[in-house]
Tab-separated table of C-alpha atoms and ligand atoms in Angstrom:
chain	number	residue	atom	x	y	z
R	1	MET	CA	-15.304	-8.953	-15.378
R	2	TYR	CA	-18.509	-7.297	-14.234
R	3	ASP	CA	-20.309	-4.812	-16.427
R	4	LEU	CA	-19.693	-1.944	-14.024
R	5	LEU	CA	-21.593	0.652	-16.005
R	6	LYS	CA	-24.702	-1.521	-16.040
R	7	LYS	CA	-24.381	-2.090	-12.312
R	8	PHE	CA	-23.953	1.650	-11.774
R	9	TYR	CA	-27.255	2.406	-13.510
R	10	GLU	CA	-29.016	-0.389	-11.643
R	11	VAL	CA	-27.864	1.111	-8.346
R	12	PHE	CA	-28.221	4.826	-9.053
R	13	GLY	CA	-30.781	4.951	-11.869
R	14	THR	CA	-30.419	6.544	-15.268
R	15	CYS	CA	-31.819	9.983	-14.370
R	16	GLU	CA	-29.852	12.790	-15.969
R	17	GLN	CA	-27.123	14.305	-13.859
R	18	GLU	CA	-24.582	16.984	-14.596
R	19	THR	CA	-22.115	14.675	-16.328
R	20	GLU	CA	-22.257	11.255	-17.966
R	21	ALA	CA	-20.946	8.380	-15.881
R	22	ARG	CA	-17.265	7.578	-16.553
R	23	LYS	CA	-15.150	4.604	-15.623
R	24	TYR	CA	-11.846	4.835	-13.721
R	25	PHE	CA	-9.160	2.567	-12.284
R	26	ALA	CA	-6.408	2.897	-9.671
R	27	PRO	CA	-3.968	0.101	-8.819
R	28	GLY	CA	-3.014	-1.580	-5.577
R	29	ARG	CA	0.654	-1.788	-4.703
R	30	VAL	CA	3.235	-4.147	-3.330
R	31	ASN	CA	6.420	-3.036	-1.650
R	32	LEU	CA	9.341	-5.091	-2.995
R	33	ILE	CA	11.798	-3.970	-0.319
R	34	GLY	CA	12.222	-1.129	2.198
R	35	GLU	CA	9.776	-1.941	4.997
R	36	HIS	CA	9.062	0.327	7.958
R	37	THR	CA	11.553	2.800	6.518
R	38	ASP	CA	8.989	5.288	5.232
R	39	TYR	CA	8.462	7.014	8.566
R	40	ASN	CA	12.187	6.903	9.292
R	41	GLY	CA	13.236	9.117	6.406
R	42	GLY	CA	14.485	6.112	4.447
R	43	HIS	CA	13.943	4.612	1.009
R	44	VAL	CA	11.171	2.312	-0.175
R	45	PHE	CA	10.808	0.365	-3.413
R	46	PRO	CA	7.148	-0.341	-4.185
R	47	CYS	CA	5.373	-0.947	-7.483
R	48	ALA	CA	1.780	-0.550	-8.631
R	49	LEU	CA	-0.117	-3.715	-9.568
R	50	THR	CA	-2.581	-4.607	-12.266
R	51	ILE	CA	-5.064	-5.524	-9.536
R	52	GLY	CA	-6.743	-2.491	-8.033
R	53	THR	CA	-9.988	-0.583	-7.668
R	54	PHE	CA	-12.468	0.418	-10.358
R	55	ALA	CA	-14.962	3.244	-10.068
R	56	VAL	CA	-17.886	4.500	-12.125
R	57	ALA	CA	-18.850	8.075	-11.256
R	58	ARG	CA	-20.890	11.048	-12.395
R	59	LYS	CA	-21.241	14.540	-11.049
R	60	ARG	CA	-24.607	15.522	-9.555
R	61	ARG	CA	-26.519	18.773	-9.815
R	62	ASP	CA	-27.160	18.929	-6.059
R	63	THR	CA	-24.742	18.454	-3.142
R	64	ALA	CA	-25.565	14.801	-2.379
R	65	LEU	CA	-22.845	12.163	-2.291
R	66	ARG	CA	-24.051	8.644	-2.976
R	67	PHE	CA	-21.566	5.815	-2.510
R	68	TYR	CA	-21.885	2.129	-3.352
R	69	SER	CA	-19.271	-0.618	-3.228
R	70	MET	CA	-19.635	-4.026	-4.837
R	71	ASN	CA	-17.225	-5.259	-2.176
R	72	PHE	CA	-19.576	-4.129	0.597
R	73	GLU	CA	-22.995	-4.698	-0.952
R	74	GLN	CA	-24.496	-5.439	2.459
R	75	PHE	CA	-24.398	-1.713	3.238
R	76	GLY	CA	-26.272	-0.682	0.090
R	77	VAL	CA	-26.045	2.972	-0.965
R	78	ILE	CA	-24.502	5.187	1.733
R	79	GLU	CA	-25.347	8.862	1.462
R	80	SER	CA	-23.563	12.015	2.588
R	81	SER	CA	-23.250	15.551	1.329
R	82	VAL	CA	-20.307	17.702	0.309
R	83	GLU	CA	-21.481	20.144	2.962
R	84	ASP	CA	-21.336	17.614	5.765
R	85	LEU	CA	-18.026	15.779	5.635
R	86	VAL	CA	-17.317	14.328	9.050
R	87	PHE	CA	-16.079	10.897	10.097
R	88	ARG	CA	-18.978	8.720	11.183
R	89	GLU	CA	-18.636	5.131	12.331
R	90	GLU	CA	-21.967	4.236	10.708
R	91	ASP	CA	-20.758	5.527	7.333
R	92	GLU	CA	-18.505	2.470	7.214
R	93	TRP	CA	-16.024	2.245	4.334
R	94	THR	CA	-17.267	5.532	2.820
R	95	ASN	CA	-15.159	7.353	5.406
R	96	TYR	CA	-12.216	6.686	3.052
R	97	PRO	CA	-13.626	8.479	-0.013
R	98	LYS	CA	-15.328	11.074	2.191
R	99	GLY	CA	-11.947	11.824	3.766
R	100	VAL	CA	-10.464	12.541	0.342
R	101	ILE	CA	-13.264	14.961	-0.597
R	102	TRP	CA	-12.826	16.616	2.812
R	103	ALA	CA	-9.049	16.871	2.248
R	104	MET	CA	-9.568	18.398	-1.208
R	105	LYS	CA	-11.882	21.049	0.156
R	106	LYS	CA	-9.658	21.722	3.141
R	107	ASN	CA	-6.759	22.325	0.790
R	108	GLY	CA	-8.732	24.930	-1.112
R	109	TYR	CA	-9.985	22.940	-4.106
R	110	GLU	CA	-13.551	23.676	-5.074
R	111	ILE	CA	-15.891	20.713	-4.781
R	112	ASP	CA	-19.248	22.441	-4.883
R	113	SER	CA	-21.601	19.677	-5.962
R	114	GLY	CA	-22.054	16.001	-5.203
R	115	MET	CA	-21.551	12.790	-7.154
R	116	ASP	CA	-22.773	9.225	-7.508
R	117	ILE	CA	-19.931	6.744	-7.323
R	118	LEU	CA	-19.697	2.967	-7.467
R	119	TYR	CA	-16.536	1.045	-6.555
R	120	TYR	CA	-15.339	-2.461	-7.286
R	121	GLY	CA	-11.983	-3.635	-5.962
R	122	THR	CA	-9.906	-6.690	-6.902
R	123	ILE	CA	-7.420	-6.228	-4.036
R	124	PRO	CA	-8.027	-8.278	-0.880
R	125	ASN	CA	-8.918	-5.754	1.857
R	126	GLY	CA	-6.733	-5.459	4.914
R	127	SER	CA	-3.904	-7.602	3.503
R	128	GLY	CA	-1.157	-5.046	3.069
R	129	LEU	CA	-1.674	-4.457	-0.657
R	130	SER	CA	-3.145	-1.053	0.116
R	131	SER	CA	-6.737	-1.221	-0.918
R	132	SER	CA	-7.286	1.851	1.295
R	133	ALA	CA	-4.707	3.949	-0.555
R	134	SER	CA	-6.126	2.608	-3.830
R	135	ILE	CA	-9.646	3.817	-3.049
R	136	GLU	CA	-8.268	7.143	-1.778
R	137	VAL	CA	-6.112	7.904	-4.806
R	138	LEU	CA	-8.889	6.689	-7.095
R	139	THR	CA	-11.396	9.022	-5.447
R	140	GLY	CA	-8.969	11.939	-5.763
R	141	PHE	CA	-8.415	11.062	-9.417
R	142	VAL	CA	-12.179	10.938	-10.069
R	143	LEU	CA	-12.593	14.364	-8.437
R	144	LYS	CA	-9.690	15.746	-10.469
R	145	ASP	CA	-11.453	14.636	-13.640
R	146	LEU	CA	-15.104	15.394	-12.806
R	147	PHE	CA	-14.465	18.745	-11.118
R	148	HIS	CA	-11.546	19.823	-13.332
R	149	VAL	CA	-9.269	20.152	-10.321
R	150	GLU	CA	-5.768	21.335	-11.240
R	151	ILE	CA	-3.686	19.013	-9.114
R	152	SER	CA	-0.579	16.933	-9.772
R	153	MET	CA	-0.418	13.204	-9.116
R	154	THR	CA	2.110	13.765	-6.318
R	155	GLU	CA	-0.296	16.175	-4.635
R	156	LEU	CA	-3.096	13.630	-5.034
R	157	ALA	CA	-0.931	11.110	-3.199
R	158	LEU	CA	-0.270	13.606	-0.402
R	159	LEU	CA	-3.985	14.420	-0.147
R	160	GLY	CA	-4.786	10.710	0.153
R	161	GLN	CA	-2.283	10.356	2.978
R	162	PHE	CA	-3.572	13.545	4.626
R	163	ALA	CA	-7.096	12.117	4.528
R	164	GLU	CA	-6.071	8.729	5.903
R	165	ASN	CA	-4.066	10.395	8.718
R	166	ASN	CA	-6.440	13.173	9.674
R	167	PHE	CA	-9.922	11.967	8.709
R	168	ASN	CA	-9.602	8.229	9.288
R	169	GLY	CA	-7.017	8.464	12.052
R	170	VAL	CA	-4.630	5.945	10.462
R	171	ASN	CA	-1.018	6.936	10.981
R	172	CYS	CA	0.338	5.773	7.575
R	173	GLY	CA	3.407	7.085	5.741
R	174	ILE	CA	3.393	8.362	2.145
R	175	MET	CA	4.581	5.198	0.389
R	176	ASP	CA	1.234	3.610	-0.446
R	177	GLN	CA	-0.486	6.596	-1.983
R	178	PHE	CA	2.690	7.597	-3.811
R	179	ALA	CA	3.245	4.144	-5.315
R	180	ILE	CA	-0.347	4.054	-6.525
R	181	ALA	CA	-0.574	7.604	-7.864
R	182	MET	CA	2.792	7.373	-9.656
R	183	GLY	CA	2.673	3.724	-10.766
R	184	LYS	CA	4.285	2.729	-14.078
R	185	LYS	CA	4.035	-0.549	-15.932
R	186	ASP	CA	7.040	-2.837	-15.385
R	187	ARG	CA	8.734	-0.232	-13.205
R	188	ALA	CA	9.153	0.000	-9.451
R	189	ILE	CA	9.532	3.343	-7.697
R	190	PHE	CA	12.683	4.041	-5.738
R	191	LEU	CA	11.345	6.699	-3.396
R	192	ASN	CA	13.269	8.670	-0.829
R	193	THR	CA	10.624	9.353	1.801
R	194	ALA	CA	12.737	12.138	3.343
R	195	ASP	CA	12.162	14.522	0.428
R	196	LEU	CA	9.900	12.604	-1.999
R	197	SER	CA	12.594	12.503	-4.664
R	198	TYR	CA	12.136	9.363	-6.733
R	199	GLU	CA	13.359	7.375	-9.652
R	200	TYR	CA	11.726	4.633	-11.726
R	201	ALA	CA	13.721	1.431	-11.933
R	202	PRO	CA	12.858	-1.125	-14.623
R	203	VAL	CA	11.960	-4.498	-13.180
R	204	ASN	CA	13.172	-6.951	-15.809
R	205	LEU	CA	12.303	-10.210	-14.184
R	206	GLY	CA	12.947	-12.265	-17.297
R	207	HIS	CA	11.459	-15.680	-16.627
R	208	GLN	CA	10.697	-14.852	-12.991
R	209	LYS	CA	7.304	-13.907	-11.585
R	210	ILE	CA	6.233	-11.900	-8.577
R	211	VAL	CA	4.114	-14.195	-6.441
R	212	ILE	CA	2.194	-12.665	-3.535
R	213	MET	CA	1.207	-14.979	-0.693
R	214	ASN	CA	-1.653	-13.938	1.563
R	215	THR	CA	-1.613	-15.333	5.109
R	216	ASN	CA	-5.344	-14.602	5.359
R	217	LYS	CA	-4.626	-13.520	8.880
R	218	LYS	CA	-6.299	-10.260	9.684
R	219	ARG	CA	-3.923	-7.763	11.137
R	220	GLY	CA	-5.612	-7.575	14.570
R	221	LEU	CA	-2.851	-6.050	16.665
R	222	SER	CA	-1.141	-4.253	13.841
R	223	ASP	CA	-2.316	-0.683	14.511
R	224	SER	CA	-1.138	-0.534	18.100
R	225	LYS	CA	2.116	-2.354	17.300
R	226	TYR	CA	2.696	-0.088	14.316
R	227	ASN	CA	2.364	2.980	16.537
R	228	GLU	CA	4.636	1.353	19.116
R	229	ARG	CA	7.367	0.790	16.492
R	230	ARG	CA	7.103	4.379	15.300
R	231	LYS	CA	7.516	5.582	18.860
R	232	GLU	CA	10.492	3.295	19.499
R	233	CYS	CA	12.220	4.652	16.392
R	234	GLU	CA	11.489	8.241	17.394
R	235	GLU	CA	12.988	7.607	20.804
R	236	ALA	CA	16.065	5.900	19.369
R	237	LEU	CA	16.498	8.855	17.017
R	238	SER	CA	16.351	11.384	19.818
R	239	GLU	CA	18.944	9.373	21.781
R	240	LEU	CA	21.223	9.339	18.722
R	241	LYS	CA	20.710	13.065	18.255
R	242	ALA	CA	22.582	13.613	21.502
R	243	VAL	CA	25.754	12.406	19.766
R	244	LEU	CA	25.036	12.952	16.066
R	245	ASP	CA	23.721	15.792	13.952
R	246	ILE	CA	20.900	13.946	12.159
R	247	ASN	CA	17.193	14.433	11.494
R	248	THR	CA	16.195	10.879	10.597
R	249	LEU	CA	17.492	7.316	11.005
R	250	GLY	CA	17.543	7.122	7.219
R	251	GLU	CA	20.535	9.450	7.122
R	252	LEU	CA	22.787	6.930	8.850
R	253	SER	CA	25.144	4.501	7.150
R	254	LYS	CA	25.595	1.051	8.725
R	255	GLU	CA	29.075	2.062	9.877
R	256	GLU	CA	27.816	5.242	11.559
R	257	PHE	CA	25.087	3.281	13.273
R	258	GLU	CA	27.553	0.705	14.605
R	259	GLN	CA	29.816	3.466	15.836
R	260	TYR	CA	27.129	5.402	17.707
R	261	LYS	CA	24.500	2.779	18.576
R	262	ASP	CA	25.434	2.685	22.249
R	263	ALA	CA	23.862	6.103	22.676
R	264	ILE	CA	20.568	4.183	22.494
R	265	GLN	CA	19.774	3.176	26.033
R	266	SER	CA	17.698	0.028	25.476
R	267	GLU	CA	18.460	-3.168	23.567
R	268	VAL	CA	14.952	-3.212	22.105
R	269	ARG	CA	15.224	0.312	20.682
R	270	LYS	CA	18.702	-0.527	19.381
R	271	LYS	CA	17.238	-3.440	17.414
R	272	ARG	CA	14.435	-1.290	16.010
R	273	ALA	CA	16.871	1.400	14.899
R	274	ARG	CA	19.221	-1.224	13.455
R	275	HIS	CA	16.410	-2.487	11.277
R	276	ALA	CA	15.543	1.036	10.096
R	277	VAL	CA	19.184	1.792	9.192
R	278	TYR	CA	20.091	-1.584	7.661
R	279	GLU	CA	16.800	-1.911	5.763
R	280	ASN	CA	17.335	1.483	4.199
R	281	GLN	CA	20.847	0.556	3.081
R	282	ARG	CA	19.556	-2.810	1.845
R	283	THR	CA	16.959	-1.042	-0.265
R	284	ILE	CA	19.586	1.186	-1.892
R	285	GLU	CA	21.689	-1.919	-2.578
R	286	ALA	CA	18.701	-3.857	-3.933
R	287	VAL	CA	17.915	-1.164	-6.486
R	288	GLU	CA	21.564	-1.187	-7.620
R	289	ALA	CA	21.370	-4.970	-7.925
R	290	LEU	CA	18.259	-4.731	-10.061
R	291	LYS	CA	19.808	-2.073	-12.282
R	292	SER	CA	22.769	-4.328	-12.963
R	293	ASN	CA	20.421	-7.245	-13.592
R	294	ASN	CA	21.631	-9.144	-10.544
R	295	LEU	CA	18.346	-10.781	-9.607
R	296	ILE	CA	20.068	-13.313	-7.387
R	297	LEU	CA	21.387	-10.529	-5.153
R	298	PHE	CA	18.014	-8.755	-5.263
R	299	GLY	CA	16.308	-11.923	-4.012
R	300	LYS	CA	18.917	-12.453	-1.312
R	301	LEU	CA	18.369	-8.918	-0.036
R	302	MET	CA	14.605	-9.528	0.067
R	303	THR	CA	15.175	-12.549	2.267
R	304	GLU	CA	17.558	-10.596	4.518
R	305	SER	CA	14.882	-7.941	4.815
R	306	HIS	CA	12.461	-10.547	6.133
R	307	LEU	CA	14.933	-11.778	8.704
R	308	SER	CA	15.533	-8.257	9.950
R	309	LEU	CA	11.771	-7.640	10.188
R	310	LYS	CA	11.444	-10.902	12.079
R	311	GLU	CA	14.337	-10.604	14.481
R	312	ASP	CA	15.086	-6.917	14.931
R	313	TYR	CA	11.762	-5.277	14.188
R	314	GLU	CA	9.561	-8.156	15.401
R	315	VAL	CA	6.615	-7.490	13.121
R	316	THR	CA	6.243	-10.832	11.341
R	317	GLY	CA	4.489	-13.571	13.323
R	318	ILE	CA	4.121	-17.290	12.756
R	319	GLU	CA	1.920	-16.995	9.646
R	320	LEU	CA	4.266	-14.735	7.668
R	321	ASP	CA	7.329	-16.616	8.880
R	322	THR	CA	5.795	-19.920	7.799
R	323	LEU	CA	5.017	-18.640	4.306
R	324	VAL	CA	8.515	-17.243	3.843
R	325	GLU	CA	10.197	-20.318	5.294
R	326	GLU	CA	8.194	-22.665	3.062
R	327	ALA	CA	8.710	-20.433	0.036
R	328	LEU	CA	12.481	-20.496	0.498
R	329	LYS	CA	12.478	-24.310	0.554
R	330	GLN	CA	11.095	-24.406	-2.991
R	331	LYS	CA	13.017	-24.738	-6.225
R	332	GLY	CA	13.398	-21.630	-8.385
R	333	VAL	CA	12.819	-19.090	-5.610
R	334	LEU	CA	15.136	-16.081	-5.567
R	335	GLY	CA	13.840	-14.517	-2.362
R	336	ALA	CA	10.816	-13.965	-0.147
R	337	ARG	CA	9.755	-11.486	2.487
R	338	MET	CA	6.753	-10.094	4.297
R	339	THR	CA	5.386	-6.909	2.750
R	340	GLY	CA	3.303	-4.126	4.297
R	341	ALA	CA	3.026	-3.393	8.002
R	342	GLY	CA	3.295	-7.053	9.068
R	343	PHE	CA	1.592	-9.150	11.791
R	344	GLY	CA	-0.427	-10.799	9.029
R	345	GLY	CA	-1.292	-9.666	5.525
R	346	CYS	CA	0.968	-10.684	2.650
R	347	ALA	CA	4.445	-11.854	1.770
R	348	VAL	CA	6.058	-11.421	-1.647
R	349	SER	CA	8.406	-13.745	-3.487
R	350	ILE	CA	10.236	-13.961	-6.795
R	351	VAL	CA	9.708	-17.339	-8.389
R	352	ASP	CA	10.829	-18.972	-11.635
R	353	ASP	CA	7.975	-19.024	-14.131
R	354	ASN	CA	8.209	-22.793	-14.654
R	355	GLU	CA	8.037	-23.471	-10.933
R	356	VAL	CA	5.111	-21.202	-10.023
R	357	GLU	CA	2.416	-23.856	-10.169
R	358	ARG	CA	4.345	-26.292	-8.019
R	359	PHE	CA	5.364	-23.479	-5.680
R	360	VAL	CA	1.755	-22.465	-5.049
R	361	LYS	CA	0.720	-26.057	-4.427
R	362	GLN	CA	3.568	-26.941	-2.092
R	363	VAL	CA	3.709	-23.745	-0.086
R	364	GLY	CA	-0.098	-23.807	0.128
R	365	GLU	CA	-0.168	-27.370	1.454
R	366	ALA	CA	2.605	-26.794	3.963
R	367	TYR	CA	0.955	-23.596	5.214
R	368	LYS	CA	-2.387	-25.308	5.697
R	369	LYS	CA	-0.754	-28.148	7.565
R	370	ARG	CA	1.171	-25.867	9.889
R	371	ILE	CA	-1.306	-23.001	10.364
R	372	GLY	CA	-4.644	-24.743	9.947
R	373	TYR	CA	-6.239	-22.671	7.187
R	374	ASP	CA	-5.522	-21.749	3.574
R	375	ALA	CA	-3.195	-19.087	2.234
R	376	ASP	CA	-4.031	-17.381	-1.066
R	377	PHE	CA	-1.599	-16.790	-3.906
R	378	TYR	CA	-1.583	-14.119	-6.614
R	379	VAL	CA	0.803	-14.071	-9.528
R	380	VAL	CA	0.928	-10.351	-10.219
R	381	GLU	CA	2.140	-7.958	-12.900
R	382	ILE	CA	3.426	-4.429	-12.379
R	383	GLY	CA	0.911	-1.959	-13.761
R	384	ASP	CA	0.299	1.731	-14.402
R	385	GLY	CA	-1.122	4.395	-12.080
R	386	PRO	CA	-4.711	5.712	-12.176
R	387	CYS	CA	-6.482	6.048	-15.507
R	388	ILE	CA	-9.806	6.796	-17.150
R	389	LEU	CA	-11.104	3.647	-18.829
R	390	GLU	CA	-12.703	3.590	-22.235
R	391	GLU	CA	-16.450	3.339	-21.993
R	392	VAL	CA	-17.839	-0.018	-23.108
J	1	LIG	P1	-5.310	-2.418	3.173
J	1	LIG	O1	-5.078	-0.994	2.783
J	1	LIG	O2	-4.075	-3.125	3.570
J	1	LIG	O3	-6.070	-3.201	2.150
J	1	LIG	P2	-6.911	-1.194	5.222
J	1	LIG	O4	-7.550	-1.714	6.448
J	1	LIG	O5	-5.969	-0.054	5.340
J	1	LIG	O6	-6.228	-2.427	4.481
J	1	LIG	O7	-8.044	-0.742	4.202
J	1	LIG	C1	-9.142	-1.572	3.918
J	1	LIG	C2	-10.402	-0.752	3.979
J	1	LIG	O8	-10.437	0.193	2.871
J	1	LIG	C3	-11.659	-1.578	3.802
J	1	LIG	O9	-12.074	-2.177	5.001
J	1	LIG	C4	-12.635	-0.519	3.315
J	1	LIG	O10	-13.085	0.281	4.379
J	1	LIG	C5	-11.766	0.350	2.403
J	1	LIG	N1	-11.829	-0.143	1.006
J	1	LIG	C6	-10.808	-0.608	0.268
J	1	LIG	N2	-11.233	-1.011	-0.963
J	1	LIG	C7	-12.554	-0.796	-0.995
J	1	LIG	C8	-13.586	-1.014	-1.987
J	1	LIG	N3	-13.330	-1.538	-3.184
J	1	LIG	N4	-14.850	-0.665	-1.641
J	1	LIG	C9	-15.117	-0.115	-0.453
J	1	LIG	N5	-14.207	0.091	0.501
J	1	LIG	C10	-12.932	-0.235	0.256
J	2	LIG	MG1	-4.362	0.518	4.133
């Protein structure tokens, strides 16, 4: 592990500022089940990870903002000011933290002076493990601490989403920021995205491990396809509204959907809506399965989720399908599915502890043979939400 404090002083100097530098951490997240349900008023079931983003920060006496990321060292220090918070292409990755400061101010919180802040992330960027939400929630958490902002963790999550939507122009739901802000060790969060009610469910995997498989395929088309899926679901919902009194697809049971689906005028939209409805019900069932320690059923539902994302929602692609297919051929695997928006990024599987090594080797080899480049594998633990780290 890097000595982040040392690096901070190398980058920003040791000159006295308003506060001493402090060290912070916010996790990444993986969604165990409940994909593409968060903008359909459905349930999701993500958990925070022990991989995430670190920051070292101190408050300044003037209004300057100085950002540095060890993951983007080629850009050096990027400067802004708390009085000039606008999205600029040339400000690169700093548009994420800038967006959070902008959102804080816009929501009436007083951020009157600047800060120096260094980041170091252990989440692969752009792979569906939400490094963007991690850096957003982390930045909000740093501001909360340095500027004594009275704000709850749920509000921090909402501010992060507000910033990503309105400053960075990314149309994400609330799941990522919520899972990160509210993360709890060895617990996943059963979140109802319709009203943000939630419940922690213990994830007692026993001798199983969560293994994340990264396709290493960048999500190229994902933004436009993501918006297309959202639109298709909105249209299907408005067609269903002609015959049903509902506000979201998440309100429908499978039976209700089957009864009224013919109100949807296109086969494609019918498939999209079917995924949204069935995936939501699957998520509710999966949490019940976990609560009654039925890991076999939990794994089976994960695999069904993948199939639905592949066939009805059509957001997987050859790389994710290959990983899941190869994973399911292995011994000691309870289930596997893509996670995140899809079209690339990561898949998640539950694998017997004793089989993990062999699993990684065999799935890795098969993937390389079929796709032509390497996948990466991470055996992950479920971790806590943001925290201030002891100074070393
Ligand atoms: P994901 O959230 O799936 O990882 P995104 O494309 O939404 O992918 O977010 C990745 C972007 O977030 C990066 O390209 C970068 O702009 C920003 N980011 C995430 N982590 C860091 C970090 N440690 N340092 C600087 N920027 C980061
Ligand atoms: Mg993101």
